[in-house]
Amino acid sequence: MSVVPPSLSGMNLRGAVDLSTLVNRPPAPAAGAPPAPGAPPAPGVPGTPAAGPVAVPSLVLEGTDANFGEILELSMSVPVIVDLWAAWCEPCKQLTPILEKLVLEYAGQFVLAKVDVDSNPQLTQAFQAQSIPTVAAVIGGQPVQLFSGALPEGQVREVLHRVFELAAQHGVTAIAAAPEASGDAEAEAPASGEPELPPLHQEAYDAIDRGDYDAAIALYKTALARDPRDQMAVAGLAQVSLLARLHGKTMAEIRSAAAAAPDDLLTQLAVADLDLSGGHIEDAFDRLLALFPAQEPAGRNLIRERILEMFEVIGQDDPRVPPTRSRLTALLY
């Protein structure tokens, strides 16, 4: 029986996208510069060419305690999305068909590994699946927490885009070649030349891939100026603003500064960002709410705005949003 690596046993899947590995990515080559030897021609986002094919028996695999070592090996080349489900789980019956549809639509840009929690206790424990469905990614042999619960298709697509960004950063951009990835699936795939995202959103994703967070922020703000109801732009702006604030800083620097100045609002905001990026959502909210009463009006407003932005990062439908909103309202009034 294959043994799940220690990196899996230490995971903490709390239902938020873990952005910490997107921070301080290596700088992208200058425009027009030739790619490094062996580097993929472009980041692994939908509609972008990726590294050569890797043969797989199917784009939808059954992940088990016995074979997960092989799936980890596959993740060195192709991003793997892990769907932990059970036959009795009603939300799973909503989410799994969406994942199965998208894995065919994206035509090998990722592989879906379905794990029946009732039959695979080791993987269930390794992924700390406290509720199902629980969805994670494995990229380059390393786990990335994604979300728990059933999300609508649009939000699942947004999560996949962030997975592709992270995979591109680590050079995991091969295409999985399977029988079902050709033929009918090919005919159903979106026509080449049709953008997967609105133009400004695609430009923002491209800027993030280059590590140009300021440009991405400006693009999302432009999208919002054109349509203030553009919720994808609101969420994108919150995500990239978090990345921009953390860029160039180390975990040790942030935590050391916060420990040395427990009453300094800016250092505490920074460590809350760090907590959020690593999936420690409750810790981030608790830290900011505890600081709130002692602040002047300007500081209180800054904390309020930061918490509202964090709601966008984790998603307004996250179960931790309503109780945190209630606590914040009680402090405000």
Coordinates of C-alpha atoms in Angstrom, one line a residue:
M1 CA 0.0 0.0 0.0
S2 CA 1.3 3.4 -1.0
V3 CA 2.0 5.7 1.9
V4 CA 0.7 9.3 1.8
P5 CA 3.6 11.7 2.2
P6 CA 3.9 13.8 5.3
S7 CA 3.0 16.9 3.3
L8 CA -0.6 15.6 3.1
S9 CA -0.9 14.6 6.7
G10 CA -0.3 18.2 7.8
M11 CA -3.0 19.8 5.6
N12 CA -5.7 22.1 7.0
L13 CA -8.6 22.2 4.6
R14 CA -10.8 25.0 6.0
G15 CA -12.7 25.9 2.8
A16 CA -10.5 28.8 1.6
V17 CA -8.2 29.1 -1.3
D18 CA -4.6 29.0 0.1
L19 CA -2.8 32.0 -1.6
S20 CA 0.4 31.8 0.5
T21 CA 2.2 29.9 -2.2
L22 CA 1.4 32.6 -4.8
V23 CA 3.3 35.2 -2.7
N24 CA 6.9 36.1 -3.6
R25 CA 6.9 34.0 -6.8
P26 CA 10.0 34.3 -8.9
P27 CA 10.0 37.3 -11.2
A28 CA 8.7 36.6 -14.7
P29 CA 11.0 37.0 -17.7
A30 CA 10.9 40.3 -19.5
A31 CA 8.5 40.6 -22.4
G32 CA 10.0 39.1 -25.5
A33 CA 12.7 37.2 -23.5
P34 CA 13.2 33.6 -24.5
P35 CA 11.8 31.0 -22.0
A36 CA 14.3 29.1 -19.8
P37 CA 15.3 25.7 -21.1
G38 CA 12.5 23.3 -20.4
A39 CA 10.1 26.0 -19.3
P40 CA 6.5 25.9 -20.6
P41 CA 5.7 28.4 -23.3
A42 CA 3.0 30.2 -21.3
P43 CA 1.1 29.9 -18.0
G44 CA -1.5 27.2 -17.7
V45 CA -4.6 29.3 -18.0
P46 CA -7.5 28.3 -20.2
G47 CA -6.9 28.9 -23.9
T48 CA -3.1 29.0 -23.4
P49 CA -0.8 26.3 -24.8
A50 CA 0.9 24.2 -22.2
A51 CA 3.6 21.6 -22.0
G52 CA 3.4 18.3 -23.9
P53 CA 0.9 15.5 -23.2
V54 CA 1.1 13.0 -20.4
A55 CA -0.9 9.8 -21.1
V56 CA -3.5 8.9 -18.5
P57 CA -6.2 6.2 -18.7
S58 CA -8.9 8.8 -18.0
L59 CA -9.3 12.4 -17.0
V60 CA -11.4 11.2 -14.1
L61 CA -9.6 8.8 -11.8
E62 CA -10.6 6.9 -8.7
G63 CA -8.3 8.0 -5.9
T64 CA -7.7 5.3 -3.2
D65 CA -5.5 4.7 -0.3
A66 CA -3.7 2.2 -2.4
N67 CA -3.1 4.2 -5.6
F68 CA -2.7 7.7 -4.4
G69 CA 1.1 7.6 -4.6
E70 CA 0.6 7.3 -8.4
I71 CA -1.7 10.3 -8.4
L72 CA 0.9 12.3 -6.5
E73 CA 3.4 11.3 -9.1
L74 CA 1.0 12.5 -11.9
S75 CA 0.7 15.9 -10.0
M76 CA 4.3 16.6 -10.8
S77 CA 3.3 17.1 -14.4
V78 CA -0.5 17.9 -14.4
P79 CA -2.6 19.6 -11.7
V80 CA -4.8 17.1 -9.9
I81 CA -8.1 18.2 -8.3
V82 CA -9.2 15.9 -5.5
D83 CA -12.9 15.5 -4.9
L84 CA -13.7 13.8 -1.5
W85 CA -17.3 12.5 -1.7
A86 CA -19.7 9.9 -0.5
A87 CA -22.7 8.1 -2.1
W88 CA -25.0 9.4 0.7
C89 CA -23.9 13.0 0.4
E90 CA -26.5 15.2 -1.3
P91 CA -24.2 18.3 -1.9
C92 CA -21.7 15.9 -3.6
K93 CA -24.4 15.0 -6.1
Q94 CA -24.5 18.7 -7.1
L95 CA -20.7 19.4 -7.1
T96 CA -19.2 16.2 -8.6
P97 CA -21.1 16.5 -12.0
I98 CA -19.8 20.1 -12.3
L99 CA -16.2 18.9 -11.7
E100 CA -16.7 16.0 -14.2
K101 CA -18.0 18.5 -16.8
L102 CA -15.2 20.9 -16.4
V103 CA -12.4 18.3 -16.5
L104 CA -13.7 17.4 -20.0
E105 CA -14.2 21.0 -21.0
Y106 CA -10.6 22.0 -20.0
A107 CA -9.4 19.0 -22.1
G108 CA -6.5 17.8 -20.0
Q109 CA -5.4 20.9 -18.2
F110 CA -6.1 19.1 -15.0
V111 CA -7.1 15.6 -13.8
L112 CA -9.9 14.9 -11.4
A113 CA -9.3 12.3 -8.7
K114 CA -12.5 11.2 -6.9
V115 CA -12.0 9.8 -3.4
D116 CA -14.9 7.9 -1.7
V117 CA -14.4 8.8 1.9
D118 CA -16.2 5.7 3.1
S119 CA -13.8 3.4 1.4
N120 CA -10.5 5.3 1.9
P121 CA -10.1 6.3 5.5
Q122 CA -6.4 7.1 5.2
L123 CA -7.0 9.7 2.5
T124 CA -10.0 11.1 4.3
Q125 CA -7.8 11.6 7.4
A126 CA -4.9 13.0 5.4
F127 CA -7.0 15.6 3.7
Q128 CA -8.8 16.3 7.1
A129 CA -12.2 16.1 5.4
Q130 CA -14.3 17.2 8.3
S131 CA -17.3 17.7 5.9
I132 CA -18.0 16.7 2.4
P133 CA -17.7 17.4 -0.4
T134 CA -14.2 18.7 0.3
V135 CA -12.1 19.7 -2.7
A136 CA -8.3 20.2 -2.8
A137 CA -5.6 20.3 -5.4
V138 CA -2.2 18.5 -5.6
I139 CA 0.4 20.4 -7.5
G140 CA 4.0 19.1 -7.8
G141 CA 3.2 16.6 -5.1
Q142 CA 2.1 19.3 -2.6
P143 CA -1.5 19.8 -1.4
V144 CA -3.3 23.1 -1.8
Q145 CA -6.6 23.7 0.1
L146 CA -9.5 24.8 -2.0
F147 CA -13.0 24.6 -0.6
S148 CA -15.6 22.5 1.1
G149 CA -19.3 22.3 0.3
A150 CA -21.0 22.6 -3.1
L151 CA -20.2 25.7 -5.1
P152 CA -21.9 26.9 -8.3
E153 CA -20.1 26.3 -11.6
G154 CA -19.0 29.9 -11.9
Q155 CA -17.2 29.9 -8.6
V156 CA -15.6 26.5 -9.4
R157 CA -14.2 28.0 -12.6
E158 CA -12.7 30.9 -10.6
V159 CA -11.0 28.5 -8.3
L160 CA -9.7 26.5 -11.2
H161 CA -8.2 29.7 -12.7
R162 CA -6.2 30.2 -9.5
V163 CA -5.1 26.6 -9.5
F164 CA -3.8 27.1 -13.0
E165 CA -1.9 30.2 -11.9
L166 CA -0.3 28.3 -9.1
A167 CA 0.5 25.3 -11.3
A168 CA 2.1 27.6 -13.9
Q169 CA 4.3 29.1 -11.2
H170 CA 5.7 25.7 -10.4
G171 CA 6.0 24.6 -14.0
V172 CA 3.2 22.0 -13.7
T173 CA 1.7 22.7 -17.1
A174 CA 1.6 19.5 -19.0
I175 CA -1.6 18.3 -20.7
A176 CA -3.2 15.0 -19.7
A177 CA -4.0 12.9 -22.8
A178 CA -6.9 10.5 -22.3
P179 CA -9.3 8.8 -24.7
E180 CA -12.3 11.0 -23.6
A181 CA -10.2 14.1 -24.2
S182 CA -10.6 13.7 -27.9
G183 CA -13.6 13.0 -30.2
D184 CA -16.9 14.3 -28.8
A185 CA -15.3 16.2 -26.0
E186 CA -13.2 18.0 -28.6
A187 CA -16.3 19.0 -30.4
E188 CA -17.9 20.3 -27.3
A189 CA -14.9 22.3 -26.2
P190 CA -15.2 26.1 -26.6
A191 CA -14.1 27.4 -30.0
S192 CA -10.5 28.6 -30.0
G193 CA -10.4 32.3 -30.1
E194 CA -13.3 32.8 -27.8
P195 CA -12.0 34.2 -24.5
E196 CA -12.8 32.3 -21.4
L197 CA -12.9 35.5 -19.4
P198 CA -13.9 39.1 -20.2
P199 CA -10.9 41.0 -21.6
L200 CA -10.1 43.0 -18.6
H201 CA -10.3 40.0 -16.3
Q202 CA -8.0 38.0 -18.6
E203 CA -5.5 40.9 -18.7
A204 CA -5.7 41.0 -14.9
Y205 CA -4.9 37.2 -14.7
D206 CA -2.0 37.7 -17.1
A207 CA -0.7 40.5 -14.9
I208 CA -0.9 38.3 -11.9
D209 CA 1.0 35.6 -13.7
R210 CA 3.8 38.1 -14.4
G211 CA 3.8 39.1 -10.7
D212 CA 2.6 42.6 -11.7
Y213 CA 0.0 43.0 -8.9
D214 CA -0.3 46.8 -9.4
A215 CA -1.4 46.3 -13.0
A216 CA -3.9 43.7 -12.0
I217 CA -5.3 46.0 -9.3
A218 CA -5.7 48.8 -11.9
L219 CA -7.4 46.4 -14.3
Y220 CA -9.9 45.2 -11.8
K221 CA -10.7 48.8 -10.7
T222 CA -11.3 49.7 -14.4
A223 CA -13.7 46.7 -14.7
L224 CA -15.5 47.9 -11.6
A225 CA -15.7 51.5 -12.9
R226 CA -17.4 50.1 -16.0
D227 CA -19.7 47.8 -14.0
P228 CA -19.9 48.3 -10.2
R229 CA -22.0 45.0 -10.1
D230 CA -19.1 42.9 -11.5
Q231 CA -18.7 40.5 -8.5
M232 CA -15.9 38.6 -10.2
A233 CA -13.9 41.9 -10.3
V234 CA -14.7 42.6 -6.7
A235 CA -13.4 39.3 -5.6
G236 CA -10.4 39.5 -8.0
L237 CA -9.5 42.9 -6.6
A238 CA -9.6 41.6 -3.1
Q239 CA -7.5 38.6 -3.9
V240 CA -4.8 40.5 -5.8
S241 CA -4.7 43.3 -3.2
L242 CA -3.9 40.6 -0.6
L243 CA -1.1 39.3 -2.8
A244 CA 0.3 42.8 -3.3
R245 CA 0.3 43.6 0.4
L246 CA 2.2 40.3 1.2
H247 CA 4.6 40.5 -1.8
G248 CA 8.3 40.9 -0.8
K249 CA 7.6 40.0 2.9
T250 CA 8.5 36.8 4.7
M251 CA 6.4 35.0 7.2
A252 CA 9.1 35.5 9.8
E253 CA 9.3 39.2 9.2
I254 CA 5.5 39.7 9.5
R255 CA 5.1 37.6 12.6
S256 CA 8.1 39.1 14.3
A257 CA 6.9 42.7 13.7
A258 CA 3.5 41.8 15.0
A259 CA 4.9 40.2 18.2
A260 CA 7.1 43.2 18.8
A261 CA 4.2 45.7 18.4
P262 CA 1.0 44.1 19.5
D263 CA -0.9 47.4 19.5
D264 CA 0.3 48.6 16.1
L265 CA -2.6 48.4 13.7
L266 CA -0.6 48.1 10.5
T267 CA 1.6 45.2 11.7
Q268 CA -1.5 43.4 13.0
L269 CA -3.2 43.9 9.7
A270 CA -0.2 42.4 8.0
V271 CA -0.3 39.3 10.2
A272 CA -4.0 38.9 9.6
D273 CA -3.3 38.9 5.9
L274 CA -0.7 36.2 6.4
D275 CA -3.2 34.2 8.4
L276 CA -5.8 34.5 5.7
S277 CA -3.4 33.6 2.9
G278 CA -2.6 30.4 4.8
G279 CA -6.2 29.4 5.4
H280 CA -6.3 30.4 9.1
I281 CA -9.5 32.4 8.5
E282 CA -10.8 32.5 12.1
D283 CA -7.5 33.6 13.4
A284 CA -7.4 36.5 11.0
F285 CA -10.9 37.6 11.9
D286 CA -10.4 37.2 15.6
R287 CA -7.2 39.3 15.5
L288 CA -8.8 42.2 13.8
L289 CA -12.0 42.1 15.8
A290 CA -10.0 42.1 19.1
L291 CA -8.1 45.2 17.9
F292 CA -11.3 47.1 16.9
P293 CA -12.5 48.5 20.3
A294 CA -9.2 50.3 21.1
Q295 CA -8.9 52.1 17.7
E296 CA -9.6 55.6 16.7
P297 CA -12.4 56.1 14.1
A298 CA -9.9 56.0 11.2
G299 CA -8.4 52.7 12.5
R300 CA -11.8 51.2 13.0
N301 CA -12.8 52.1 9.5
L302 CA -9.6 50.5 8.2
I303 CA -10.3 47.3 10.1
R304 CA -13.9 47.3 8.8
E305 CA -12.8 47.7 5.2
R306 CA -10.2 45.0 5.6
I307 CA -12.7 42.5 7.1
L308 CA -15.2 43.2 4.2
E309 CA -12.3 42.6 1.8
M310 CA -11.5 39.3 3.5
F311 CA -15.2 38.3 3.0
E312 CA -14.6 38.7 -0.8
V313 CA -11.4 36.6 -0.6
I314 CA -13.0 33.6 1.0
G315 CA -16.4 34.1 -0.7
Q316 CA -19.5 35.7 0.6
D317 CA -21.2 32.3 1.0
D318 CA -18.5 31.0 3.3
P319 CA -20.1 29.9 6.6
R320 CA -17.7 32.0 8.6
V321 CA -18.9 35.2 7.0
P322 CA -22.3 35.6 8.8
P323 CA -21.0 35.2 12.3
T324 CA -18.1 37.5 11.7
R325 CA -20.4 40.1 10.1
S326 CA -22.6 39.9 13.2
R327 CA -19.6 40.5 15.5
L328 CA -18.4 43.4 13.4
T329 CA -21.9 45.0 13.4
A330 CA -22.1 44.6 17.2
L331 CA -18.8 46.5 17.6
L332 CA -19.9 49.2 15.1
Y333 CA -23.3 49.9 16.8

